[in-house]
Coordinates of N, CA and C in Angstrom, one line a residue:
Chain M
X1 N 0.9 -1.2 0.0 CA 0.0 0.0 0.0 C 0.9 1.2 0.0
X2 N 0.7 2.4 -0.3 CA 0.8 3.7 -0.8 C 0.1 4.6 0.1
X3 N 0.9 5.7 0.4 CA 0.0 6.8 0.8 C 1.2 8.1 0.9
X4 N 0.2 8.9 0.7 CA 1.3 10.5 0.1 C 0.5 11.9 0.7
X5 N 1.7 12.5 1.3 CA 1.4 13.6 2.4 C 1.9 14.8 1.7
X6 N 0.6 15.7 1.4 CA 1.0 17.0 1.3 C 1.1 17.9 2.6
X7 N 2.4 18.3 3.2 CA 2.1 19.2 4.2 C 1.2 20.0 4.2
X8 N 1.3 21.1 3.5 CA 0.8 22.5 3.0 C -0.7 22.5 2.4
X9 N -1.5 22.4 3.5 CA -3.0 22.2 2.4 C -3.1 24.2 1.8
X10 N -2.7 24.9 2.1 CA -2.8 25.9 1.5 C -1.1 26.8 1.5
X11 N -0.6 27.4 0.5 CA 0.8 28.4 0.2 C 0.2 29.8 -0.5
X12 N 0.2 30.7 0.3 CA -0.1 32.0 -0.1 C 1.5 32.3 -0.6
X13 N 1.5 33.2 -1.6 CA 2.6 33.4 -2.6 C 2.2 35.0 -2.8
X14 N 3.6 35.9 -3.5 CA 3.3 36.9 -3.9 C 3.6 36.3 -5.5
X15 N 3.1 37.2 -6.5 CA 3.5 36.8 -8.0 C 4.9 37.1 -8.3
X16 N 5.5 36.1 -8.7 CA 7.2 36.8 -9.2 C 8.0 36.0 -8.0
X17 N 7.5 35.6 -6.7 CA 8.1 35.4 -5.9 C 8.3 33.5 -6.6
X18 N 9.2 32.5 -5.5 CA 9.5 31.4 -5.6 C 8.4 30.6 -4.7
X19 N 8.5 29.3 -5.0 CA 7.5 28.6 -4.2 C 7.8 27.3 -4.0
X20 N 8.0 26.5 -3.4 CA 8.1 25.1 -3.0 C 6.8 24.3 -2.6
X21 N 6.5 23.9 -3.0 CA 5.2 22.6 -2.7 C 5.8 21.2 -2.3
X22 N 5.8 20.9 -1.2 CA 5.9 19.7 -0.4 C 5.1 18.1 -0.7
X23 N 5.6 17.2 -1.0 CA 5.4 15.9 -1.3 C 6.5 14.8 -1.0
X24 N 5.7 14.2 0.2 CA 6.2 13.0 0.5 C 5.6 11.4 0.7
X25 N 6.1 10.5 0.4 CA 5.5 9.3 0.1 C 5.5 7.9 0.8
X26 N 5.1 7.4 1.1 CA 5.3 6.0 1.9 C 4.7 4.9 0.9
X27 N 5.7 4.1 0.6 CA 5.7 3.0 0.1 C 6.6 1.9 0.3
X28 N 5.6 0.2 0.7 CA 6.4 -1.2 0.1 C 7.1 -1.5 -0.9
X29 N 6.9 -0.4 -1.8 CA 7.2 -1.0 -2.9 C 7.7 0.1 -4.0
X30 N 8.5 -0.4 -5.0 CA 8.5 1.0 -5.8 C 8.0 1.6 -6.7
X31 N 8.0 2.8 -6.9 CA 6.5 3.8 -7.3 C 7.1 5.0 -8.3
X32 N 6.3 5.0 -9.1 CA 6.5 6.0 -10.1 C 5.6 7.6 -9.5
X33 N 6.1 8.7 -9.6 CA 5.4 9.9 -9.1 C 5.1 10.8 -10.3
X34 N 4.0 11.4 -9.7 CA 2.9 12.6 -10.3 C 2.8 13.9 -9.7
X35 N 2.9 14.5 -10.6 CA 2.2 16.2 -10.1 C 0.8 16.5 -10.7
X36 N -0.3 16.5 -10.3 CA -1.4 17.1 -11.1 C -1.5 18.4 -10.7
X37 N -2.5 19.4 -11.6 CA -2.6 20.5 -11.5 C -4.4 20.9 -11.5
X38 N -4.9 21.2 -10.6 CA -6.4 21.6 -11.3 C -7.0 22.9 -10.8
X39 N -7.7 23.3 -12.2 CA -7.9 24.7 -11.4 C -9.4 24.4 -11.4
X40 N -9.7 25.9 -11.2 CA -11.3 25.6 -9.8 C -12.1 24.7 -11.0
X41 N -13.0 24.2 -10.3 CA -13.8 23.5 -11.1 C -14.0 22.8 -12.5
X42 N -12.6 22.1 -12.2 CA -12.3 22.1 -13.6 C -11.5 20.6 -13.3
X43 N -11.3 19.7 -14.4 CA -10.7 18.0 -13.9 C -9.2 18.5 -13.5
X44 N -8.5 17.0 -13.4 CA -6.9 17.0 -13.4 C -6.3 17.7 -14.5
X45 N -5.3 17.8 -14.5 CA -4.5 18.2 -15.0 C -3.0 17.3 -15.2
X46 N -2.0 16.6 -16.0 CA -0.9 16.1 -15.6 C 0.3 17.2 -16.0
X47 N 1.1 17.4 -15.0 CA 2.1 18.7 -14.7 C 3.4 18.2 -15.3
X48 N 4.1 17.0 -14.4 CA 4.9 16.3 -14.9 C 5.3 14.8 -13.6
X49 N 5.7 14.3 -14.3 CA 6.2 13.0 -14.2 C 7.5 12.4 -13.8
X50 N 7.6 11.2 -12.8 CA 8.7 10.9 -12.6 C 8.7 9.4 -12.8
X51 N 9.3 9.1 -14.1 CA 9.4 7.6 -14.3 C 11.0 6.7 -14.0
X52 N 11.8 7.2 -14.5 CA 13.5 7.0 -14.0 C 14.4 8.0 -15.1
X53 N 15.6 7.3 -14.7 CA 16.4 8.3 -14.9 C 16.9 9.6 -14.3
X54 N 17.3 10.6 -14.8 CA 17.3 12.3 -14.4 C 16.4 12.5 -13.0
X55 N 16.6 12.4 -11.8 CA 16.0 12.7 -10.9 C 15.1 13.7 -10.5
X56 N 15.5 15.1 -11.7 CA 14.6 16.4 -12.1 C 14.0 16.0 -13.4
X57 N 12.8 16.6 -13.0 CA 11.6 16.8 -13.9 C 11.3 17.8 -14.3
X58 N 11.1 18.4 -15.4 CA 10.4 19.4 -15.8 C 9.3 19.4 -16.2
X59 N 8.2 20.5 -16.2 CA 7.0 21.1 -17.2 C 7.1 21.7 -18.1
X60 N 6.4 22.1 -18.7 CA 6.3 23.3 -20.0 C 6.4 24.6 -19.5
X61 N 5.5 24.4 -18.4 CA 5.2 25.8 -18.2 C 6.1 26.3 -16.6
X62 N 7.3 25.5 -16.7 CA 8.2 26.4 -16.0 C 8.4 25.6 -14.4
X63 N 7.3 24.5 -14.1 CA 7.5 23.8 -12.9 C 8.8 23.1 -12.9
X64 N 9.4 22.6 -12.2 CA 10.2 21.0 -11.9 C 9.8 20.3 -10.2
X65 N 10.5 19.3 -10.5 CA 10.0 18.8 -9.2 C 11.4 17.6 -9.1
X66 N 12.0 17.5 -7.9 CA 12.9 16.7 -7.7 C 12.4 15.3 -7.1
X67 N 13.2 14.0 -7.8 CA 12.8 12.5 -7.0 C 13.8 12.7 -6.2
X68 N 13.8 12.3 -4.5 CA 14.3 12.4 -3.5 C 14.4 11.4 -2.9
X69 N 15.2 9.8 -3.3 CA 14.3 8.4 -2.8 C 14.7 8.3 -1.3
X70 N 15.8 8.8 -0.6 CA 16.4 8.8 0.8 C 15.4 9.3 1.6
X71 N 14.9 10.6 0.5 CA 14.0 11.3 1.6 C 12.3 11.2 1.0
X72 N 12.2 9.9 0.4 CA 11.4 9.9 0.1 C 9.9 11.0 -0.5
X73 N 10.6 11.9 -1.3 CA 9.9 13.1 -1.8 C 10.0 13.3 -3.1
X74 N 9.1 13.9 -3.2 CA 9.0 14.9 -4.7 C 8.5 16.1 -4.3
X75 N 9.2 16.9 -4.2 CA 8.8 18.8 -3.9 C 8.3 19.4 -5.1
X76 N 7.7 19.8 -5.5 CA 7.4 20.8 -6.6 C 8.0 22.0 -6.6
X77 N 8.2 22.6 -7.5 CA 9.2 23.8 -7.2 C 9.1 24.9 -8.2
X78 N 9.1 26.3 -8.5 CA 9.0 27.3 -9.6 C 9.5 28.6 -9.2
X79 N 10.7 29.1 -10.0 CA 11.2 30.0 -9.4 C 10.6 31.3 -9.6
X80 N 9.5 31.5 -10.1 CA 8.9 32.4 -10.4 C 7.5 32.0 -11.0
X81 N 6.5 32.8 -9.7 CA 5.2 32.0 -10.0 C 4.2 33.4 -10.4
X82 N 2.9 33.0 -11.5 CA 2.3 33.9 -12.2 C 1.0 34.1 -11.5
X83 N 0.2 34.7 -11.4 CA -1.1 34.9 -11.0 C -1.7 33.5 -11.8
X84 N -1.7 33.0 -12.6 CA -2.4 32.4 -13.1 C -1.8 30.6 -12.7
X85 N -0.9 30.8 -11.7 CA -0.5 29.4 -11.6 C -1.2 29.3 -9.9
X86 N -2.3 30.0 -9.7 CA -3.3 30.1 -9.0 C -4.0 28.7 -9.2
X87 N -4.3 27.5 -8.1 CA -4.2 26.3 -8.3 C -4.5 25.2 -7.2
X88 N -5.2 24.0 -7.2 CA -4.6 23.2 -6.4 C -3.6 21.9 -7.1
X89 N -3.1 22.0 -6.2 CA -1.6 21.0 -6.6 C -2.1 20.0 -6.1
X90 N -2.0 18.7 -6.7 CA -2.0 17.4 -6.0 C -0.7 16.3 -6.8
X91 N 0.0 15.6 -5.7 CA 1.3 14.8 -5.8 C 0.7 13.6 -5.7
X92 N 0.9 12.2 -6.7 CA -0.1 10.7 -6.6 C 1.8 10.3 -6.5
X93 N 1.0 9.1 -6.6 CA 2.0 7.8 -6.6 C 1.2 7.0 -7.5
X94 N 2.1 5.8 -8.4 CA 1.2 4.7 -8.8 C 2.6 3.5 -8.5
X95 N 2.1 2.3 -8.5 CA 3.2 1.2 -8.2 C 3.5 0.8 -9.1
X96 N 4.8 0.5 -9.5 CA 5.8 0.6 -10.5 C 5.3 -1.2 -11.0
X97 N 5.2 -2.6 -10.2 CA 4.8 -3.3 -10.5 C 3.1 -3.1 -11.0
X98 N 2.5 -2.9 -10.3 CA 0.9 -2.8 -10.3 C 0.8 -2.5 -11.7
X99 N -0.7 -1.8 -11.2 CA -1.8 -1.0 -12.4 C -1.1 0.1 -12.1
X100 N -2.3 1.2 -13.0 CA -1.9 2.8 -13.2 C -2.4 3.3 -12.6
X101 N -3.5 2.8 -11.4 CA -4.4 3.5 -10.7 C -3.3 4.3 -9.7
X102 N -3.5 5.5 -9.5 CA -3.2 6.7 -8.8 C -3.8 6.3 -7.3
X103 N -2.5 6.6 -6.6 CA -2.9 7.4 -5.0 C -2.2 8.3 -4.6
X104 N -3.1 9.7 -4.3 CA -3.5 10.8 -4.2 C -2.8 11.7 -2.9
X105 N -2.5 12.5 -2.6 CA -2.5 13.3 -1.1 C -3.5 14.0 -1.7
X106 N -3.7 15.1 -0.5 CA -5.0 16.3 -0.2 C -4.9 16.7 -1.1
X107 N -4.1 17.5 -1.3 CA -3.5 18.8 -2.6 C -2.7 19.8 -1.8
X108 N -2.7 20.7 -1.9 CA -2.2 22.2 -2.0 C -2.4 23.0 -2.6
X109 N -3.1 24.2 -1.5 CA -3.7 25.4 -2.5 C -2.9 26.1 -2.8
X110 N -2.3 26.5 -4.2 CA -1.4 27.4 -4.4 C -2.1 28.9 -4.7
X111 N -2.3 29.6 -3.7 CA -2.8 31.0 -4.3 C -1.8 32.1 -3.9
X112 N -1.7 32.9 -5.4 CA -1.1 34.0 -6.0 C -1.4 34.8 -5.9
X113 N -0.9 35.8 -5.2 CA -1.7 37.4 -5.5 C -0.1 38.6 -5.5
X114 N -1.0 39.9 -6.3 CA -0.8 40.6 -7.1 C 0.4 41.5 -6.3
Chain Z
X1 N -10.5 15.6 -31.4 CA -9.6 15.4 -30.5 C -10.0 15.0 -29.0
X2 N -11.2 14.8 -28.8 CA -12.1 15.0 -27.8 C -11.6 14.1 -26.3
X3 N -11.2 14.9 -25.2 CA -10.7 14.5 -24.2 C -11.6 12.9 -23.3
X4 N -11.5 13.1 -22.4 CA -12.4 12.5 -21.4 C -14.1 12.8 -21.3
X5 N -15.1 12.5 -21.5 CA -15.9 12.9 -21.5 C -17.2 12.9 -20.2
X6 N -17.4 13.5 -19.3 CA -18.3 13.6 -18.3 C -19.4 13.8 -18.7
X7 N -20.3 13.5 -17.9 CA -21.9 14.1 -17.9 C -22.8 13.2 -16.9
X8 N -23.9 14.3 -16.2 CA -23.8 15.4 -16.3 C -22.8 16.1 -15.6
X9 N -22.5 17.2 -15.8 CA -21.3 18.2 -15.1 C -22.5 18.1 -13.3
X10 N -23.1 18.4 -13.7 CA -23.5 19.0 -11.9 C -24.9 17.9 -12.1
X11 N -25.2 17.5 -11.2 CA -26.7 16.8 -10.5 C -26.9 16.8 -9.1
X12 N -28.1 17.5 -9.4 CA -28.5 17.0 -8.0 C -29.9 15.9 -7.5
X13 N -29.5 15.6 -6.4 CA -30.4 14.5 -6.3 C -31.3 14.5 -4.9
X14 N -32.1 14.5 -4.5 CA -32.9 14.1 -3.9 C -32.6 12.7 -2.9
X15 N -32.4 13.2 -1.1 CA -32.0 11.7 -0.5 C -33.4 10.5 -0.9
X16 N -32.3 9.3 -0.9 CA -32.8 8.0 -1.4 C -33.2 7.7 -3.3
X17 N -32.7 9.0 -4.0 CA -32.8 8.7 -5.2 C -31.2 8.0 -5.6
X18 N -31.3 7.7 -7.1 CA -30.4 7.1 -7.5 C -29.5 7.9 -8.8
X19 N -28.5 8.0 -8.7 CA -27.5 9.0 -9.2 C -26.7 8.0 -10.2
X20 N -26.6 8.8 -12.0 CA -26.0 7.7 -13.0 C -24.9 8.7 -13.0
X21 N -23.8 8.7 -13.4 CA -22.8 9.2 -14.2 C -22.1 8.0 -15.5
X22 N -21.9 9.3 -16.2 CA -21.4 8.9 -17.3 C -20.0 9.1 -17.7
X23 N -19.1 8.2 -18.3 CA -17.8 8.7 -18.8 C -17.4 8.4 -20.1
X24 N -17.3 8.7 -20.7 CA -16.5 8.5 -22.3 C -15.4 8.8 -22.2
X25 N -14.7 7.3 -22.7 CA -13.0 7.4 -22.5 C -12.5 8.5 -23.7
X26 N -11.3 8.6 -23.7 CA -10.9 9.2 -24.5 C -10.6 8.0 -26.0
X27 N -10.4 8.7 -26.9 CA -10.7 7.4 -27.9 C -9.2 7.0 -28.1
X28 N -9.5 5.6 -28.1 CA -8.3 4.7 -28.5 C -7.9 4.1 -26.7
X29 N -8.9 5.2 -25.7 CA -8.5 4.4 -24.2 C -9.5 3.4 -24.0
X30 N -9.2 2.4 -23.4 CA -10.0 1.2 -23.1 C -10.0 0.9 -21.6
X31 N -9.3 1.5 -21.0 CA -9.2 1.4 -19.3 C -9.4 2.7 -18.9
X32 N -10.4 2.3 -18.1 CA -11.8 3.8 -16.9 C -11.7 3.3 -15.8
X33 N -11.1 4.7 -14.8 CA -11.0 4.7 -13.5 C -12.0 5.8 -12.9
X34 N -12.6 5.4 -11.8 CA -13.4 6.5 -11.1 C -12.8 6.7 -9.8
X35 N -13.0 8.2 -10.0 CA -12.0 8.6 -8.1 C -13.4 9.8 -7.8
X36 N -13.4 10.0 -6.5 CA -14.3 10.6 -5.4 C -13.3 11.9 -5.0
X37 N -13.9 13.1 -5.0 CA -13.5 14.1 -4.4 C -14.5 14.8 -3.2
X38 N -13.8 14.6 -2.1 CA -14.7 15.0 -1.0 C -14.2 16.7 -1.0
X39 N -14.9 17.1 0.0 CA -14.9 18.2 0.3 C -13.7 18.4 1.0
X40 N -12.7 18.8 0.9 CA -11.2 19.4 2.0 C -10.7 17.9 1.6
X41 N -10.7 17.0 0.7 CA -10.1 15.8 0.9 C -9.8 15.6 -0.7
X42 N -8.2 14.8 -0.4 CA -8.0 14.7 -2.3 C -8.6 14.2 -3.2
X43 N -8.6 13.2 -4.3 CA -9.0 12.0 -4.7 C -8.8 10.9 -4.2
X44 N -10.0 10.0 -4.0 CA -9.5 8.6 -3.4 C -10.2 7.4 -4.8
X45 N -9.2 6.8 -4.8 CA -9.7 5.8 -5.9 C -10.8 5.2 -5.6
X46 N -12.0 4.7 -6.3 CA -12.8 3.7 -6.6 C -12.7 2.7 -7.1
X47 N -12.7 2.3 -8.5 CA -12.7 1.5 -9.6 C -12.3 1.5 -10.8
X48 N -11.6 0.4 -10.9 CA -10.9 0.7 -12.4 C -11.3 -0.9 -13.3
X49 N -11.8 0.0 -14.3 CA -12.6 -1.1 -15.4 C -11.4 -0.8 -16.5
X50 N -11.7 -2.3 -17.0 CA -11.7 -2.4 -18.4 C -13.0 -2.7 -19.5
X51 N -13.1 -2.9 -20.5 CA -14.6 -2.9 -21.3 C -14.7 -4.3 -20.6
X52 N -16.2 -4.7 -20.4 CA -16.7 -5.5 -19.7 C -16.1 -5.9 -18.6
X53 N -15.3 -5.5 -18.2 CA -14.5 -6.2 -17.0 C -14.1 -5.0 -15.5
X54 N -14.2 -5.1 -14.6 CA -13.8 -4.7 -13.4 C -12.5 -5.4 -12.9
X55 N -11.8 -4.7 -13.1 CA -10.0 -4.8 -12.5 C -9.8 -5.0 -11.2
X56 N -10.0 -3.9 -10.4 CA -10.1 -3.1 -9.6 C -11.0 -2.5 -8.6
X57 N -11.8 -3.0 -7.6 CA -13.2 -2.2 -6.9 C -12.6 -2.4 -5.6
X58 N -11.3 -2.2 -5.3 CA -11.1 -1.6 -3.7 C -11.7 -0.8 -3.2
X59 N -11.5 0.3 -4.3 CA -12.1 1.4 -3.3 C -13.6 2.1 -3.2
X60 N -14.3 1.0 -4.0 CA -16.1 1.2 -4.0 C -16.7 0.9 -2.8
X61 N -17.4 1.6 -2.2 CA -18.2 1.8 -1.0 C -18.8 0.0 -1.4
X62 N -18.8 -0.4 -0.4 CA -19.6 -2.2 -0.1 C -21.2 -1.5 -0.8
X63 N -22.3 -0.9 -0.3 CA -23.0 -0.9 -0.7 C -23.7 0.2 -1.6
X64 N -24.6 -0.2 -2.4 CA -24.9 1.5 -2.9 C -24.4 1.7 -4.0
X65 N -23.3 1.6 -4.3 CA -22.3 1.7 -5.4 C -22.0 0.3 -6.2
X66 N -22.0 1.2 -8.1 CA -21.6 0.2 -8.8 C -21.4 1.0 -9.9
X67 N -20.4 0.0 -11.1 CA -19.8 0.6 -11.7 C -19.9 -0.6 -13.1
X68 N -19.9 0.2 -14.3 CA -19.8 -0.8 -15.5 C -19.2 0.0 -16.7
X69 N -18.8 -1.0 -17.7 CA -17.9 -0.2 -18.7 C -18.7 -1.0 -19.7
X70 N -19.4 -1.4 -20.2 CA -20.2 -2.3 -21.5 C -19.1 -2.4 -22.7
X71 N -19.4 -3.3 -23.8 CA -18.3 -3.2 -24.8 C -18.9 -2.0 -25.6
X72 N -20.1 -2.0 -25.5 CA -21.0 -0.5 -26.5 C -21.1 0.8 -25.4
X73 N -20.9 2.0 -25.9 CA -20.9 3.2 -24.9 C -20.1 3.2 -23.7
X74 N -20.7 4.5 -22.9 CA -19.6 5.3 -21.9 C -19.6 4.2 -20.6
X75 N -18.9 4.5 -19.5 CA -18.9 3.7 -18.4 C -19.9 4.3 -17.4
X76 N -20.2 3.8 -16.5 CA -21.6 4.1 -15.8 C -20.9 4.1 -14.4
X77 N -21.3 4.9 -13.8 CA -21.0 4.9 -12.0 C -22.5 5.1 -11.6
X78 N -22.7 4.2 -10.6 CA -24.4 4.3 -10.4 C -24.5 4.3 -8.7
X79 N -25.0 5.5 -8.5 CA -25.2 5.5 -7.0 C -27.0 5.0 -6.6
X80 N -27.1 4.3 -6.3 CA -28.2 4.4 -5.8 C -28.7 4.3 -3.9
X81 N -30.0 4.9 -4.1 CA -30.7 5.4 -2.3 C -29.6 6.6 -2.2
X82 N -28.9 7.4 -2.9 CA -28.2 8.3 -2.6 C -28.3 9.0 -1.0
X83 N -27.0 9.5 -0.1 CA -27.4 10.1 0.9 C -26.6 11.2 0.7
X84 N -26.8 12.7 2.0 CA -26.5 13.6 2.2 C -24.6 13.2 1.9
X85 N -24.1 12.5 2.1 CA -22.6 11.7 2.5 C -22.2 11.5 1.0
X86 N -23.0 11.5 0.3 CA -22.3 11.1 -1.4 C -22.1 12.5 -2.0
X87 N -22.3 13.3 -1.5 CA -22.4 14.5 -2.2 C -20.7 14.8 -2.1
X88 N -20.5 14.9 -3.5 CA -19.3 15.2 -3.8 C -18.2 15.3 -5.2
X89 N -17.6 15.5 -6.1 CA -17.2 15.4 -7.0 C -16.5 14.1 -7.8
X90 N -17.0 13.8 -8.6 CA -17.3 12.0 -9.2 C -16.0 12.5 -10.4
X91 N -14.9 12.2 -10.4 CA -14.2 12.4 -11.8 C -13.9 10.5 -12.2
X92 N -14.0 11.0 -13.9 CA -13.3 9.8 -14.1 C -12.0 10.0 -15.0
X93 N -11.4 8.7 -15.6 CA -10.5 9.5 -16.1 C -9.9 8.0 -17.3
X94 N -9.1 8.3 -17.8 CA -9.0 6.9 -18.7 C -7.7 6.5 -19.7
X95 N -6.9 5.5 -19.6 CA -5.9 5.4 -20.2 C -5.8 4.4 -20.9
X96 N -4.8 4.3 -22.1 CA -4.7 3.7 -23.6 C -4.3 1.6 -22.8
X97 N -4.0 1.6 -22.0 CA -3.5 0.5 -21.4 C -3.1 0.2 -19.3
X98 N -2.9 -1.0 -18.9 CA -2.7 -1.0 -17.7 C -1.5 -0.9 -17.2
X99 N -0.7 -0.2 -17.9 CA 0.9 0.1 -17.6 C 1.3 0.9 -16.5
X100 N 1.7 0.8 -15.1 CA 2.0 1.7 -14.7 C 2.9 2.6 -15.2
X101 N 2.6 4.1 -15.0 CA 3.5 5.1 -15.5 C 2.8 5.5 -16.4
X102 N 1.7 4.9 -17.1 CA 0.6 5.9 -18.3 C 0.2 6.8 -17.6
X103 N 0.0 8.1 -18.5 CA -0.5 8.7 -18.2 C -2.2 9.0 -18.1
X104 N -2.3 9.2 -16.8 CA -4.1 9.1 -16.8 C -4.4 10.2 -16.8
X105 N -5.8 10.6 -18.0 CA -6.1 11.9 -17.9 C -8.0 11.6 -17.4
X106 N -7.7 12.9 -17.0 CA -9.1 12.9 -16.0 C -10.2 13.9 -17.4
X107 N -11.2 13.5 -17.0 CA -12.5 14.2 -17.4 C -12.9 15.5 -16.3
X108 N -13.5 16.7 -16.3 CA -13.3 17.6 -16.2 C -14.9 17.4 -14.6
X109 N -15.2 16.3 -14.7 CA -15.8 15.6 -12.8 C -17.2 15.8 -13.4
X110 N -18.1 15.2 -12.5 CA -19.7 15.4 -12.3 C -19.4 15.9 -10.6
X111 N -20.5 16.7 -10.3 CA -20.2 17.3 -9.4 C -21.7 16.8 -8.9
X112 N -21.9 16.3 -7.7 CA -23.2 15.2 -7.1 C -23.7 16.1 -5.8
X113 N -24.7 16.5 -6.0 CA -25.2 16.9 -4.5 C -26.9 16.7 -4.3
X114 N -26.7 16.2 -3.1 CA -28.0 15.4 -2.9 C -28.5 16.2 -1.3
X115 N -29.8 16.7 -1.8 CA -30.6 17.8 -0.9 C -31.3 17.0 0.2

């Protein structure tokens, strides 16, 4: 079994400023990691992905997020965040043996202001 | 190009009525997963179908709940006797195969509230 802790159920941010989003994981077994993205009322989103290799992950739109296996994490991270990356963040796991099925933390509300 | 498909977006229901949701995979995906969004709480998995087949129902409520993927049309999440406690956001979502590491994309949720 699987289970993933977002500290931070809410990160107030100024725009322009840096931001770290917190993700850590407990697993038997080994697990491939996720960042989804969703804004208000609206489905998932996939941000980016951590399958192997390169330890850093990137997005398009400017995220990365580091695999951390000692410390069992994936942080989200952007050195510069936009009003529009106004958001909740959620970090899954899926088991690297298993299915694709996703498990989830809370999220994190990323809100930006002006 | 048509993503994940939901409907309806929003229902509401009446306690002890019975609540359908719908999902249209994305085309060319053959594997439908349903996850529950509570209120202050993330997604928690339900069920993961394949066309006529159920994979996966760990995380379906024992009673009340059921779920189907037919070989013809979308997959069905079926609440029925609905209570105040189901009220919550129904997403599904769906991928090309059962590989871990696919990417699963979600449908944009049915949003359930029962008066």
């Amino acid at each position: 079994a699987q289970s993933v802790t977002q500290l931070d159920s809410q990160v107030p941010v100024f725009e322009e400023a840096p931001v770290e989003l917190r993700c850590n994981y407990s697993s038997s077994v080994s697990v491939y990691l996720f960042w989804y993205v969703q804004y208000p009322n609206q489905g998932l989103q996939l941000l980016l992905k951590y399958l192997s290799g390169s330890t850093l992950v990137e997005s398009i739109n400017g995220f990365e997020a580091e695999f951390n296996k000692s410390q069992t994490s994936f942080h989200l991270r952007k050195p510069s965040v936009h009003i529009s990356d106004t958001a909740e963040y959620f970090c899954a796991v899926s088991d690297r043996s298993g299915y694709s099925t996703l498990t989830f933390g809370k999220g994190t509300m990323l809100l930006v202001s002006p | 190009n048509a993503g994940v498909m939901q409907n309806p977006r929003h229902l509401v229901r009446r306690r002890g009525q019975e609540a359908r949701l719908r999902c249209s995979p994305m085309k060319g995906h053959s594997h439908v997963y349903w996850y529950r969004q509570l209120p202050e709480e993330g997604l928690k998995f339900m069920v993961y179908l394949q066309k006529e087949n159920i994979i996966d129902e760990s995380g379906m409520p024992k009673e009340r709940f059921s779920a189907e993927f037919p070989k013809e049309g979308p997959s069905i999440l079926r609440i029925q006797q609905v209570v105040r406690g189901d009220s919550a956001a129904y997403f599904c979502a769906s991928s090309p195969d059962s590989t871990s590491g696919n990417t699963i994309y979600f449908g944009e949720g049915s949003w359930l509230t029962v008066v």
